[in-house]
Every structure is written in structure tokens, then in C-alpha cells.
Amino acid sequence: MSKLIIANWKTNPLNIAEGIELAKASDFPNVVICPPFPFLNAVGENLTNASLGTQDVFWGNLGPYTGEVSWRQLLELGVKYVIIGHSERRIYLKETDELINNKLIAALNAELKVILCVGEPREIRDKGINAAKNYVEQQLDKDLIGIENCKLKNENLLIAYEPIWAIGTGISDKLEDTIGMASFIKTLLASRYSLKPLVLYGGSVNAANAKEILSAKEIDGALVGGASLKPEEFQEIVKFSTALRAYAENLYIKHQS
Ligand code: PGA
């Protein structure tokens, strides 16, 4: 089965030329590229295999919302995926579960594919994996309020489990714990909403650990931050994504020559 690899560029790179170069080197099937808003158009124009995504969305239509970017504008630009509720936005922008829920409902109603990020901080994980599961369950409860009443297609909701302490630290979660969490999320959403979402893992995914992570049947893909800015490393990760293997190796060789 093919796995989905999401490249979250965060606030990188510096300019459009670098963004285009990075996009071209990351343009594989089953890859989603999420550049910063200023590069969205240029990156979109340079993708033929990968899909275009964003790192955020605003819930309102066109209107008086200074500084925000509406789902309407994203649709116009050919955006297919939106990351919602990333821990960096929860921390630095003080995004609450209520805001995240508003964004999620609007994006689902717009038929965008939502990558909802959840995950616990270090002090919770230090209490054990069950404490982490409780934390994630509470986030999901709040972030998914009202989804029964919106235009919900199963394939449009994806969950990214990203333990905060694993993001950008070089220390990824233990595989058995990630697998346990992915199964927990799947069971929860099946019993509560009859949903079978893809569950991705994020947090220091790199060329060295991707194979092991992506080989687990419970984990449907990866949300990649730092390593998505290094083309060769990112291509290695894509290569491990099983069904893409032959295709990606072929493109990889072409890219190198
Ligand atoms: P990282 O970031 O791969 O640099 O840990 C992942 C993320 O924040 O989505």
C-alpha cells in the first residue's frame, strides 16, 4: 500500500527561486508539499506529481479578516490539503481547540483534505503512554466537535500524530508507541464517528528512520519538517514509501543524472 508523505516547509525557504527548486526536487506522487503562503502559487505551478497543501487556513469566506487566508482563495490556487492545529501554531499563535475546530469544519465543508495535528508535550509523555493517549483523545474530542453535521468524506480527514517533544529534536517516538497511538486513534474514530482516517506520524522523521516507520502497517504516512528541506534526504524518505518505491527510484536516478 502506498503511504502519504507530507512536506511541511514551515517558514522556509527564503525566496521563490529556492522554493521552486525545492518543489521540483520533491515532486513525486503521494507527496503533498506545504510551502509558506507567499510561495504557494509558484510552487503549485511547478508540481506535476505532488499535491499542493498549506500549513493553515482561515474559516471565513472572503471578507474583513485582516491578515488571514480564506479557504476560498486556497481552492482557487489548486490547494488540496491543509494542515490544521500544528503544535507550533498552538504554542506560538495560541491557537485553541475552538479555533482549530472552526478551521477544520470550514475546510471539510470546502472539501479540502484536512491533516489535523495532535500530540502531547514532554511532561505528559513522562507520565506514560496512557497519559499521552488521554491527552490526544481530549484534543480529538474538542477539535472534531460537530463533524457529524458537516460535509464529511472519510478520505478528507487525516490525523497526524506528532508528539511535541519529537518535533525538530532529532528524537523520534519509539516505533511500538507510535504504532500503539495510531491504532488507538483509529479505534477511537471508528467507534465514535465511523471514520477510518489515514493516521500519519510526524516528529524527526528522516532518511535513517523512515523505512522502519513507514513499514508499519498501522502508520499511513509521515509529516516531515526539517528533512523536507533537504532534497536528497526527502527523496530517500519518499523511496521508502513502499508502493512508490520503483517509481521514486526511477525519478531519483533521473534527478541525479
Ligand atoms: P520535524 O517536524 O520533521 O522537523 O520534526 C515535523 C513537523 O513539525 O511537522
PDB file of C-alpha atoms and ligand atoms in Angstrom:
ATOM      1  CA  MET A   1       0.000   0.000   0.000  1.00  0.00           C
ATOM      2  CA  SER A   2       1.306   3.447  -0.816  1.00  0.00           C
ATOM      3  CA  LYS A   3       1.986   5.841   2.008  1.00  0.00           C
ATOM      4  CA  LEU A   4       1.490   9.580   2.036  1.00  0.00           C
ATOM      5  CA  ILE A   5       4.441  11.884   2.666  1.00  0.00           C
ATOM      6  CA  ILE A   6       3.664  15.473   3.641  1.00  0.00           C
ATOM      7  CA  ALA A   7       6.429  18.075   3.372  1.00  0.00           C
ATOM      8  CA  ASN A   8       5.883  20.849   5.913  1.00  0.00           C
ATOM      9  CA  TRP A   9       8.337  23.577   4.949  1.00  0.00           C
ATOM     10  CA  LYS A  10       7.242  25.824   7.858  1.00  0.00           C
ATOM     11  CA  THR A  11       8.767  29.322   7.395  1.00  0.00           C
ATOM     12  CA  ASN A  12      11.283  28.204   4.748  1.00  0.00           C
ATOM     13  CA  PRO A  13      12.966  28.763   2.324  1.00  0.00           C
ATOM     14  CA  LEU A  14      13.967  32.406   1.863  1.00  0.00           C
ATOM     15  CA  ASN A  15      12.663  33.160  -1.606  1.00  0.00           C
ATOM     16  CA  ILE A  16      10.572  31.900  -4.514  1.00  0.00           C
ATOM     17  CA  ALA A  17      13.563  30.697  -6.566  1.00  0.00           C
ATOM     18  CA  GLU A  18      14.661  28.425  -3.718  1.00  0.00           C
ATOM     19  CA  GLY A  19      11.061  27.316  -3.211  1.00  0.00           C
ATOM     20  CA  ILE A  20      10.708  26.314  -6.859  1.00  0.00           C
ATOM     21  CA  GLU A  21      13.975  24.396  -6.775  1.00  0.00           C
ATOM     22  CA  LEU A  22      12.884  22.512  -3.667  1.00  0.00           C
ATOM     23  CA  ALA A  23       9.437  21.816  -5.145  1.00  0.00           C
ATOM     24  CA  LYS A  24      10.898  20.344  -8.331  1.00  0.00           C
ATOM     25  CA  ALA A  25      13.186  18.060  -6.317  1.00  0.00           C
ATOM     26  CA  SER A  26      10.227  16.878  -4.181  1.00  0.00           C
ATOM     27  CA  ASP A  27       7.662  16.385  -6.940  1.00  0.00           C
ATOM     28  CA  PHE A  28       6.618  12.748  -6.506  1.00  0.00           C
ATOM     29  CA  PRO A  29       3.235  11.032  -6.458  1.00  0.00           C
ATOM     30  CA  ASN A  30       1.722  10.545  -2.994  1.00  0.00           C
ATOM     31  CA  VAL A  31       3.645  13.581  -1.777  1.00  0.00           C
ATOM     32  CA  VAL A  32       1.998  16.767  -0.528  1.00  0.00           C
ATOM     33  CA  ILE A  33       4.070  19.960  -0.460  1.00  0.00           C
ATOM     34  CA  CYS A  34       3.028  22.596   2.082  1.00  0.00           C
ATOM     35  CA  PRO A  35       5.019  25.785   1.392  1.00  0.00           C
ATOM     36  CA  PRO A  36       4.516  29.114   3.156  1.00  0.00           C
ATOM     37  CA  PHE A  37       1.652  31.186   1.670  1.00  0.00           C
ATOM     38  CA  PRO A  38       3.849  33.604  -0.375  1.00  0.00           C
ATOM     39  CA  PHE A  39       5.253  30.703  -2.426  1.00  0.00           C
ATOM     40  CA  LEU A  40       2.006  28.808  -2.916  1.00  0.00           C
ATOM     41  CA  ASN A  41       1.316  29.928  -6.448  1.00  0.00           C
ATOM     42  CA  ALA A  42       4.865  29.442  -7.752  1.00  0.00           C
ATOM     43  CA  VAL A  43       5.210  26.036  -6.105  1.00  0.00           C
ATOM     44  CA  GLY A  44       1.789  24.918  -7.403  1.00  0.00           C
ATOM     45  CA  GLU A  45       2.791  25.845 -10.959  1.00  0.00           C
ATOM     46  CA  ASN A  46       5.883  23.655 -10.677  1.00  0.00           C
ATOM     47  CA  LEU A  47       4.265  20.457  -9.415  1.00  0.00           C
ATOM     48  CA  THR A  48       3.105  17.737 -11.744  1.00  0.00           C
ATOM     49  CA  ASN A  49       3.096  14.672  -9.461  1.00  0.00           C
ATOM     50  CA  ALA A  50       2.802  16.001  -5.914  1.00  0.00           C
ATOM     51  CA  SER A  51      -0.258  17.780  -4.481  1.00  0.00           C
ATOM     52  CA  LEU A  52      -0.291  21.275  -3.056  1.00  0.00           C
ATOM     53  CA  GLY A  53      -1.075  21.906   0.618  1.00  0.00           C
ATOM     54  CA  THR A  54      -0.920  24.724   3.150  1.00  0.00           C
ATOM     55  CA  GLN A  55       0.133  24.999   6.774  1.00  0.00           C
ATOM     56  CA  ASP A  56      -3.018  26.787   7.874  1.00  0.00           C
ATOM     57  CA  VAL A  57      -6.395  28.086   6.670  1.00  0.00           C
ATOM     58  CA  PHE A  58      -8.926  30.625   7.895  1.00  0.00           C
ATOM     59  CA  TRP A  59     -12.541  29.529   8.373  1.00  0.00           C
ATOM     60  CA  GLY A  60     -14.169  32.632   6.879  1.00  0.00           C
ATOM     61  CA  ASN A  61     -15.152  33.325   3.301  1.00  0.00           C
ATOM     62  CA  LEU A  62     -13.820  36.471   1.562  1.00  0.00           C
ATOM     63  CA  GLY A  63     -14.266  39.432   3.877  1.00  0.00           C
ATOM     64  CA  PRO A  64     -12.885  41.714   6.581  1.00  0.00           C
ATOM     65  CA  TYR A  65     -10.363  39.324   8.181  1.00  0.00           C
ATOM     66  CA  THR A  66      -7.063  41.197   8.198  1.00  0.00           C
ATOM     67  CA  GLY A  67      -4.051  39.011   7.668  1.00  0.00           C
ATOM     68  CA  GLU A  68      -5.964  35.778   7.100  1.00  0.00           C
ATOM     69  CA  VAL A  69      -6.139  33.482   4.061  1.00  0.00           C
ATOM     70  CA  SER A  70      -9.554  32.057   3.229  1.00  0.00           C
ATOM     71  CA  TRP A  71     -10.322  28.509   2.106  1.00  0.00           C
ATOM     72  CA  ARG A  72     -11.941  30.135  -0.941  1.00  0.00           C
ATOM     73  CA  GLN A  73      -8.584  31.569  -2.015  1.00  0.00           C
ATOM     74  CA  LEU A  74      -6.836  28.263  -1.388  1.00  0.00           C
ATOM     75  CA  LEU A  75      -9.297  26.422  -3.629  1.00  0.00           C
ATOM     76  CA  GLU A  76      -8.630  28.969  -6.384  1.00  0.00           C
ATOM     77  CA  LEU A  77      -4.895  28.210  -6.156  1.00  0.00           C
ATOM     78  CA  GLY A  78      -5.433  24.475  -6.530  1.00  0.00           C
ATOM     79  CA  VAL A  79      -4.722  23.624  -2.900  1.00  0.00           C
ATOM     80  CA  LYS A  80      -5.909  20.129  -1.973  1.00  0.00           C
ATOM     81  CA  TYR A  81      -4.628  19.651   1.598  1.00  0.00           C
ATOM     82  CA  VAL A  82      -4.470  21.874   4.692  1.00  0.00           C
ATOM     83  CA  ILE A  83      -2.535  21.243   7.887  1.00  0.00           C
ATOM     84  CA  ILE A  84      -4.631  22.348  10.863  1.00  0.00           C
ATOM     85  CA  GLY A  85      -3.691  22.506  14.530  1.00  0.00           C
ATOM     86  CA  HIS A  86       0.074  22.116  14.222  1.00  0.00           C
ATOM     87  CA  SER A  87       1.647  22.310  17.682  1.00  0.00           C
ATOM     88  CA  GLU A  88       3.797  25.276  16.640  1.00  0.00           C
ATOM     89  CA  ARG A  89       0.609  27.241  15.928  1.00  0.00           C
ATOM     90  CA  ARG A  90      -0.969  26.001  19.155  1.00  0.00           C
ATOM     91  CA  ILE A  91       2.131  27.192  21.049  1.00  0.00           C
ATOM     92  CA  TYR A  92       3.318  30.381  19.286  1.00  0.00           C
ATOM     93  CA  LEU A  93      -0.036  31.659  17.968  1.00  0.00           C
ATOM     94  CA  LYS A  94      -2.018  30.444  20.992  1.00  0.00           C
ATOM     95  CA  GLU A  95      -4.429  28.582  18.728  1.00  0.00           C
ATOM     96  CA  THR A  96      -7.120  26.973  20.842  1.00  0.00           C
ATOM     97  CA  ASP A  97      -9.048  23.799  20.121  1.00  0.00           C
ATOM     98  CA  GLU A  98     -12.061  26.027  19.420  1.00  0.00           C
ATOM     99  CA  LEU A  99     -10.204  27.936  16.664  1.00  0.00           C
ATOM    100  CA  ILE A 100      -8.857  24.679  15.289  1.00  0.00           C
ATOM    101  CA  ASN A 101     -12.362  23.213  15.235  1.00  0.00           C
ATOM    102  CA  ASN A 102     -13.682  26.245  13.293  1.00  0.00           C
ATOM    103  CA  LYS A 103     -10.926  25.856  10.717  1.00  0.00           C
ATOM    104  CA  LEU A 104     -11.462  22.121  10.422  1.00  0.00           C
ATOM    105  CA  ILE A 105     -15.216  22.403   9.851  1.00  0.00           C
ATOM    106  CA  ALA A 106     -14.793  25.142   7.225  1.00  0.00           C
ATOM    107  CA  ALA A 107     -12.062  23.210   5.418  1.00  0.00           C
ATOM    108  CA  LEU A 108     -14.078  19.972   5.389  1.00  0.00           C
ATOM    109  CA  ASN A 109     -17.131  21.823   4.099  1.00  0.00           C
ATOM    110  CA  ALA A 110     -14.909  23.237   1.336  1.00  0.00           C
ATOM    111  CA  GLU A 111     -13.899  19.634   0.527  1.00  0.00           C
ATOM    112  CA  LEU A 112     -10.261  20.300   1.320  1.00  0.00           C
ATOM    113  CA  LYS A 113      -8.343  17.392   2.802  1.00  0.00           C
ATOM    114  CA  VAL A 114      -7.558  18.194   6.425  1.00  0.00           C
ATOM    115  CA  ILE A 115      -4.396  16.990   8.165  1.00  0.00           C
ATOM    116  CA  LEU A 116      -5.304  17.508  11.814  1.00  0.00           C
ATOM    117  CA  CYS A 117      -2.226  17.539  14.069  1.00  0.00           C
ATOM    118  CA  VAL A 118      -2.431  16.194  17.607  1.00  0.00           C
ATOM    119  CA  GLY A 119       0.219  15.175  20.111  1.00  0.00           C
ATOM    120  CA  GLU A 120       1.287  15.543  23.691  1.00  0.00           C
ATOM    121  CA  PRO A 121       4.036  17.643  25.327  1.00  0.00           C
ATOM    122  CA  ARG A 122       7.001  16.070  27.117  1.00  0.00           C
ATOM    123  CA  GLU A 123       5.570  16.418  30.624  1.00  0.00           C
ATOM    124  CA  ILE A 124       2.526  14.368  29.643  1.00  0.00           C
ATOM    125  CA  ARG A 125       4.552  11.645  27.948  1.00  0.00           C
ATOM    126  CA  ASP A 126       6.735  11.430  31.045  1.00  0.00           C
ATOM    127  CA  LYS A 127       3.627  10.145  32.840  1.00  0.00           C
ATOM    128  CA  GLY A 128       3.420   7.239  30.384  1.00  0.00           C
ATOM    129  CA  ILE A 129       1.841   6.289  27.085  1.00  0.00           C
ATOM    130  CA  ASN A 130      -1.657   6.066  28.598  1.00  0.00           C
ATOM    131  CA  ALA A 131      -1.452   9.687  29.725  1.00  0.00           C
ATOM    132  CA  ALA A 132      -0.432  10.594  26.171  1.00  0.00           C
ATOM    133  CA  LYS A 133      -3.426   8.685  24.778  1.00  0.00           C
ATOM    134  CA  ASN A 134      -5.770  10.524  27.145  1.00  0.00           C
ATOM    135  CA  TYR A 135      -4.290  13.851  26.056  1.00  0.00           C
ATOM    136  CA  VAL A 136      -4.693  13.029  22.366  1.00  0.00           C
ATOM    137  CA  GLU A 137      -8.249  11.781  22.944  1.00  0.00           C
ATOM    138  CA  GLN A 138      -9.168  15.090  24.571  1.00  0.00           C
ATOM    139  CA  GLN A 139      -7.657  17.052  21.684  1.00  0.00           C
ATOM    140  CA  LEU A 140      -9.589  14.957  19.166  1.00  0.00           C
ATOM    141  CA  ASP A 141     -12.834  15.339  21.145  1.00  0.00           C
ATOM    142  CA  LYS A 142     -12.546  19.131  21.031  1.00  0.00           C
ATOM    143  CA  ASP A 143     -11.101  19.539  17.557  1.00  0.00           C
ATOM    144  CA  LEU A 144     -13.732  17.314  15.926  1.00  0.00           C
ATOM    145  CA  ILE A 145     -16.853  18.780  17.541  1.00  0.00           C
ATOM    146  CA  GLY A 146     -19.693  18.899  15.004  1.00  0.00           C
ATOM    147  CA  ILE A 147     -18.061  16.876  12.236  1.00  0.00           C
ATOM    148  CA  GLU A 148     -21.180  14.698  12.035  1.00  0.00           C
ATOM    149  CA  ASN A 149     -23.029  17.741  10.716  1.00  0.00           C
ATOM    150  CA  CYS A 150     -20.549  18.858   8.071  1.00  0.00           C
ATOM    151  CA  LYS A 151     -19.787  17.667   4.572  1.00  0.00           C
ATOM    152  CA  LEU A 152     -17.537  14.852   5.644  1.00  0.00           C
ATOM    153  CA  LYS A 153     -15.938  12.383   3.292  1.00  0.00           C
ATOM    154  CA  ASN A 154     -13.851   9.754   5.047  1.00  0.00           C
ATOM    155  CA  GLU A 155     -10.811  10.383   2.854  1.00  0.00           C
ATOM    156  CA  ASN A 156     -10.855  14.107   3.616  1.00  0.00           C
ATOM    157  CA  LEU A 157      -9.872  13.728   7.269  1.00  0.00           C
ATOM    158  CA  LEU A 158      -6.320  12.675   8.111  1.00  0.00           C
ATOM    159  CA  ILE A 159      -4.772  12.676  11.563  1.00  0.00           C
ATOM    160  CA  ALA A 160      -1.085  13.417  12.131  1.00  0.00           C
ATOM    161  CA  TYR A 161       0.176  12.187  15.474  1.00  0.00           C
ATOM    162  CA  GLU A 162       3.099  14.435  16.352  1.00  0.00           C
ATOM    163  CA  PRO A 163       4.417  14.190  19.906  1.00  0.00           C
ATOM    164  CA  ILE A 164       5.625  17.746  20.554  1.00  0.00           C
ATOM    165  CA  TRP A 165       8.869  16.617  22.147  1.00  0.00           C
ATOM    166  CA  ALA A 166       9.793  14.735  18.970  1.00  0.00           C
ATOM    167  CA  ILE A 167       9.385  17.705  16.609  1.00  0.00           C
ATOM    168  CA  GLY A 168      12.671  19.128  15.372  1.00  0.00           C
ATOM    169  CA  THR A 169      14.635  17.425  18.142  1.00  0.00           C
ATOM    170  CA  GLY A 170      16.137  14.523  16.212  1.00  0.00           C
ATOM    171  CA  ILE A 171      14.489  12.129  18.692  1.00  0.00           C
ATOM    172  CA  SER A 172      11.563  10.315  17.095  1.00  0.00           C
ATOM    173  CA  ASP A 173       8.984   8.360  19.059  1.00  0.00           C
ATOM    174  CA  LYS A 174       9.603   4.672  19.794  1.00  0.00           C
ATOM    175  CA  LEU A 175       8.051   2.712  16.948  1.00  0.00           C
ATOM    176  CA  GLU A 176       5.961   0.498  19.237  1.00  0.00           C
ATOM    177  CA  ASP A 177       4.490   3.605  20.900  1.00  0.00           C
ATOM    178  CA  THR A 178       3.707   5.254  17.558  1.00  0.00           C
ATOM    179  CA  ILE A 179       2.016   2.073  16.380  1.00  0.00           C
ATOM    180  CA  GLY A 180       0.032   1.891  19.629  1.00  0.00           C
ATOM    181  CA  MET A 181      -1.055   5.511  19.283  1.00  0.00           C
ATOM    182  CA  ALA A 182      -2.016   5.104  15.611  1.00  0.00           C
ATOM    183  CA  SER A 183      -4.163   2.062  16.478  1.00  0.00           C
ATOM    184  CA  PHE A 184      -5.705   3.933  19.405  1.00  0.00           C
ATOM    185  CA  ILE A 185      -6.682   6.889  17.170  1.00  0.00           C
ATOM    186  CA  LYS A 186      -8.117   4.569  14.519  1.00  0.00           C
ATOM    187  CA  THR A 187     -10.215   2.632  17.033  1.00  0.00           C
ATOM    188  CA  LEU A 188     -11.469   5.857  18.615  1.00  0.00           C
ATOM    189  CA  LEU A 189     -12.555   7.467  15.356  1.00  0.00           C
ATOM    190  CA  ALA A 190     -14.131   4.259  14.089  1.00  0.00           C
ATOM    191  CA  SER A 191     -16.243   3.815  17.204  1.00  0.00           C
ATOM    192  CA  ARG A 192     -17.198   7.485  17.611  1.00  0.00           C
ATOM    193  CA  TYR A 193     -17.679   8.665  14.055  1.00  0.00           C
ATOM    194  CA  SER A 194     -17.495   5.505  11.918  1.00  0.00           C
ATOM    195  CA  LEU A 195     -14.431   7.003  10.258  1.00  0.00           C
ATOM    196  CA  LYS A 196     -11.312   5.251   9.011  1.00  0.00           C
ATOM    197  CA  PRO A 197      -8.819   8.100   8.682  1.00  0.00           C
ATOM    198  CA  LEU A 198      -5.269   7.787   7.467  1.00  0.00           C
ATOM    199  CA  VAL A 199      -3.030   8.257  10.520  1.00  0.00           C
ATOM    200  CA  LEU A 200       0.393   9.755   9.871  1.00  0.00           C
ATOM    201  CA  TYR A 201       3.359  10.143  12.179  1.00  0.00           C
ATOM    202  CA  GLY A 202       5.424  13.332  12.470  1.00  0.00           C
ATOM    203  CA  GLY A 203       8.412  14.230  14.636  1.00  0.00           C
ATOM    204  CA  SER A 204      12.026  13.956  13.449  1.00  0.00           C
ATOM    205  CA  VAL A 205      11.282  11.654  10.525  1.00  0.00           C
ATOM    206  CA  ASN A 206      14.480  11.381   8.485  1.00  0.00           C
ATOM    207  CA  ALA A 207      16.208   9.137   5.950  1.00  0.00           C
ATOM    208  CA  ALA A 208      17.580   6.937   8.740  1.00  0.00           C
ATOM    209  CA  ASN A 209      14.270   6.127  10.483  1.00  0.00           C
ATOM    210  CA  ALA A 210      11.714   6.475   7.653  1.00  0.00           C
ATOM    211  CA  LYS A 211      11.965   2.902   6.448  1.00  0.00           C
ATOM    212  CA  GLU A 212      11.086   1.453   9.832  1.00  0.00           C
ATOM    213  CA  ILE A 213       8.291   3.959  10.466  1.00  0.00           C
ATOM    214  CA  LEU A 214       6.729   3.611   7.024  1.00  0.00           C
ATOM    215  CA  SER A 215       6.934  -0.173   7.085  1.00  0.00           C
ATOM    216  CA  ALA A 216       4.440  -0.346   9.958  1.00  0.00           C
ATOM    217  CA  LYS A 217       1.016  -1.184   8.560  1.00  0.00           C
ATOM    218  CA  GLU A 218      -0.743   0.962  11.191  1.00  0.00           C
ATOM    219  CA  ILE A 219       1.117   4.110  10.050  1.00  0.00           C
ATOM    220  CA  ASP A 220      -0.203   5.504   6.773  1.00  0.00           C
ATOM    221  CA  GLY A 221       2.497   8.073   6.112  1.00  0.00           C
ATOM    222  CA  ALA A 222       4.676  10.792   7.552  1.00  0.00           C
ATOM    223  CA  LEU A 223       4.579  14.533   8.175  1.00  0.00           C
ATOM    224  CA  VAL A 224       8.125  15.694   7.555  1.00  0.00           C
ATOM    225  CA  GLY A 225       9.516  19.058   8.648  1.00  0.00           C
ATOM    226  CA  GLY A 226      13.300  19.583   8.701  1.00  0.00           C
ATOM    227  CA  ALA A 227      14.122  16.694   6.366  1.00  0.00           C
ATOM    228  CA  SER A 228      11.716  18.029   3.719  1.00  0.00           C
ATOM    229  CA  LEU A 229      14.112  20.965   3.206  1.00  0.00           C
ATOM    230  CA  LYS A 230      16.959  18.648   2.199  1.00  0.00           C
ATOM    231  CA  PRO A 231      16.112  17.220  -1.245  1.00  0.00           C
ATOM    232  CA  GLU A 232      18.316  14.137  -1.084  1.00  0.00           C
ATOM    233  CA  GLU A 233      17.090  13.195   2.360  1.00  0.00           C
ATOM    234  CA  PHE A 234      13.483  13.826   1.378  1.00  0.00           C
ATOM    235  CA  GLN A 235      13.860  11.668  -1.723  1.00  0.00           C
ATOM    236  CA  GLU A 236      15.207   8.859   0.460  1.00  0.00           C
ATOM    237  CA  ILE A 237      12.089   9.095   2.631  1.00  0.00           C
ATOM    238  CA  VAL A 238       9.848   9.023  -0.423  1.00  0.00           C
ATOM    239  CA  LYS A 239      11.726   5.978  -1.695  1.00  0.00           C
ATOM    240  CA  PHE A 240      10.803   4.037   1.414  1.00  0.00           C
ATOM    241  CA  SER A 241       7.171   4.688   0.823  1.00  0.00           C
ATOM    242  CA  THR A 242       6.557   1.179  -0.421  1.00  0.00           C
ATOM    243  CA  ALA A 243       4.272   1.357  -3.437  1.00  0.00           C
ATOM    244  CA  LEU A 244       6.223   4.325  -4.733  1.00  0.00           C
ATOM    245  CA  ARG A 245       9.486   2.574  -4.476  1.00  0.00           C
ATOM    246  CA  ALA A 246      10.070   1.648  -8.096  1.00  0.00           C
ATOM    247  CA  TYR A 247       8.701   4.919  -9.399  1.00  0.00           C
ATOM    248  CA  ALA A 248      10.602   7.085  -6.948  1.00  0.00           C
ATOM    249  CA  GLU A 249      13.863   5.248  -7.582  1.00  0.00           C
ATOM    250  CA  ASN A 250      13.435   5.874 -11.267  1.00  0.00           C
ATOM    251  CA  LEU A 251      12.803   9.592 -10.772  1.00  0.00           C
ATOM    252  CA  TYR A 252      15.598   9.786  -8.233  1.00  0.00           C
ATOM    253  CA  ILE A 253      18.087   8.404 -10.732  1.00  0.00           C
ATOM    254  CA  LYS A 254      16.784  10.836 -13.375  1.00  0.00           C
ATOM    255  CA  HIS A 255      17.176  13.718 -10.942  1.00  0.00           C
ATOM    256  CA  GLN A 256      20.747  12.753 -10.108  1.00  0.00           C
ATOM    257  CA  SER A 257      21.863  12.454 -13.746  1.00  0.00           C
TER     258      SER A 257
HETATM  259  P1  PGA B   1      10.312  17.712  12.063  1.00  0.00           P
HETATM  260  O1  PGA B   1       8.913  18.490  12.025  1.00  0.00           O
HETATM  261  O2  PGA B   1      10.263  16.665  10.992  1.00  0.00           O
HETATM  262  O3  PGA B   1      11.342  18.784  11.778  1.00  0.00           O
HETATM  263  O4  PGA B   1      10.444  17.136  13.405  1.00  0.00           O
HETATM  264  C1  PGA B   1       7.716  17.799  11.863  1.00  0.00           C
HETATM  265  C2  PGA B   1       6.552  18.748  11.940  1.00  0.00           C
HETATM  266  O5  PGA B   1       6.601  19.710  12.708  1.00  0.00           O
HETATM  267  O6  PGA B   1       5.547  18.575  11.237  1.00  0.00           O
END
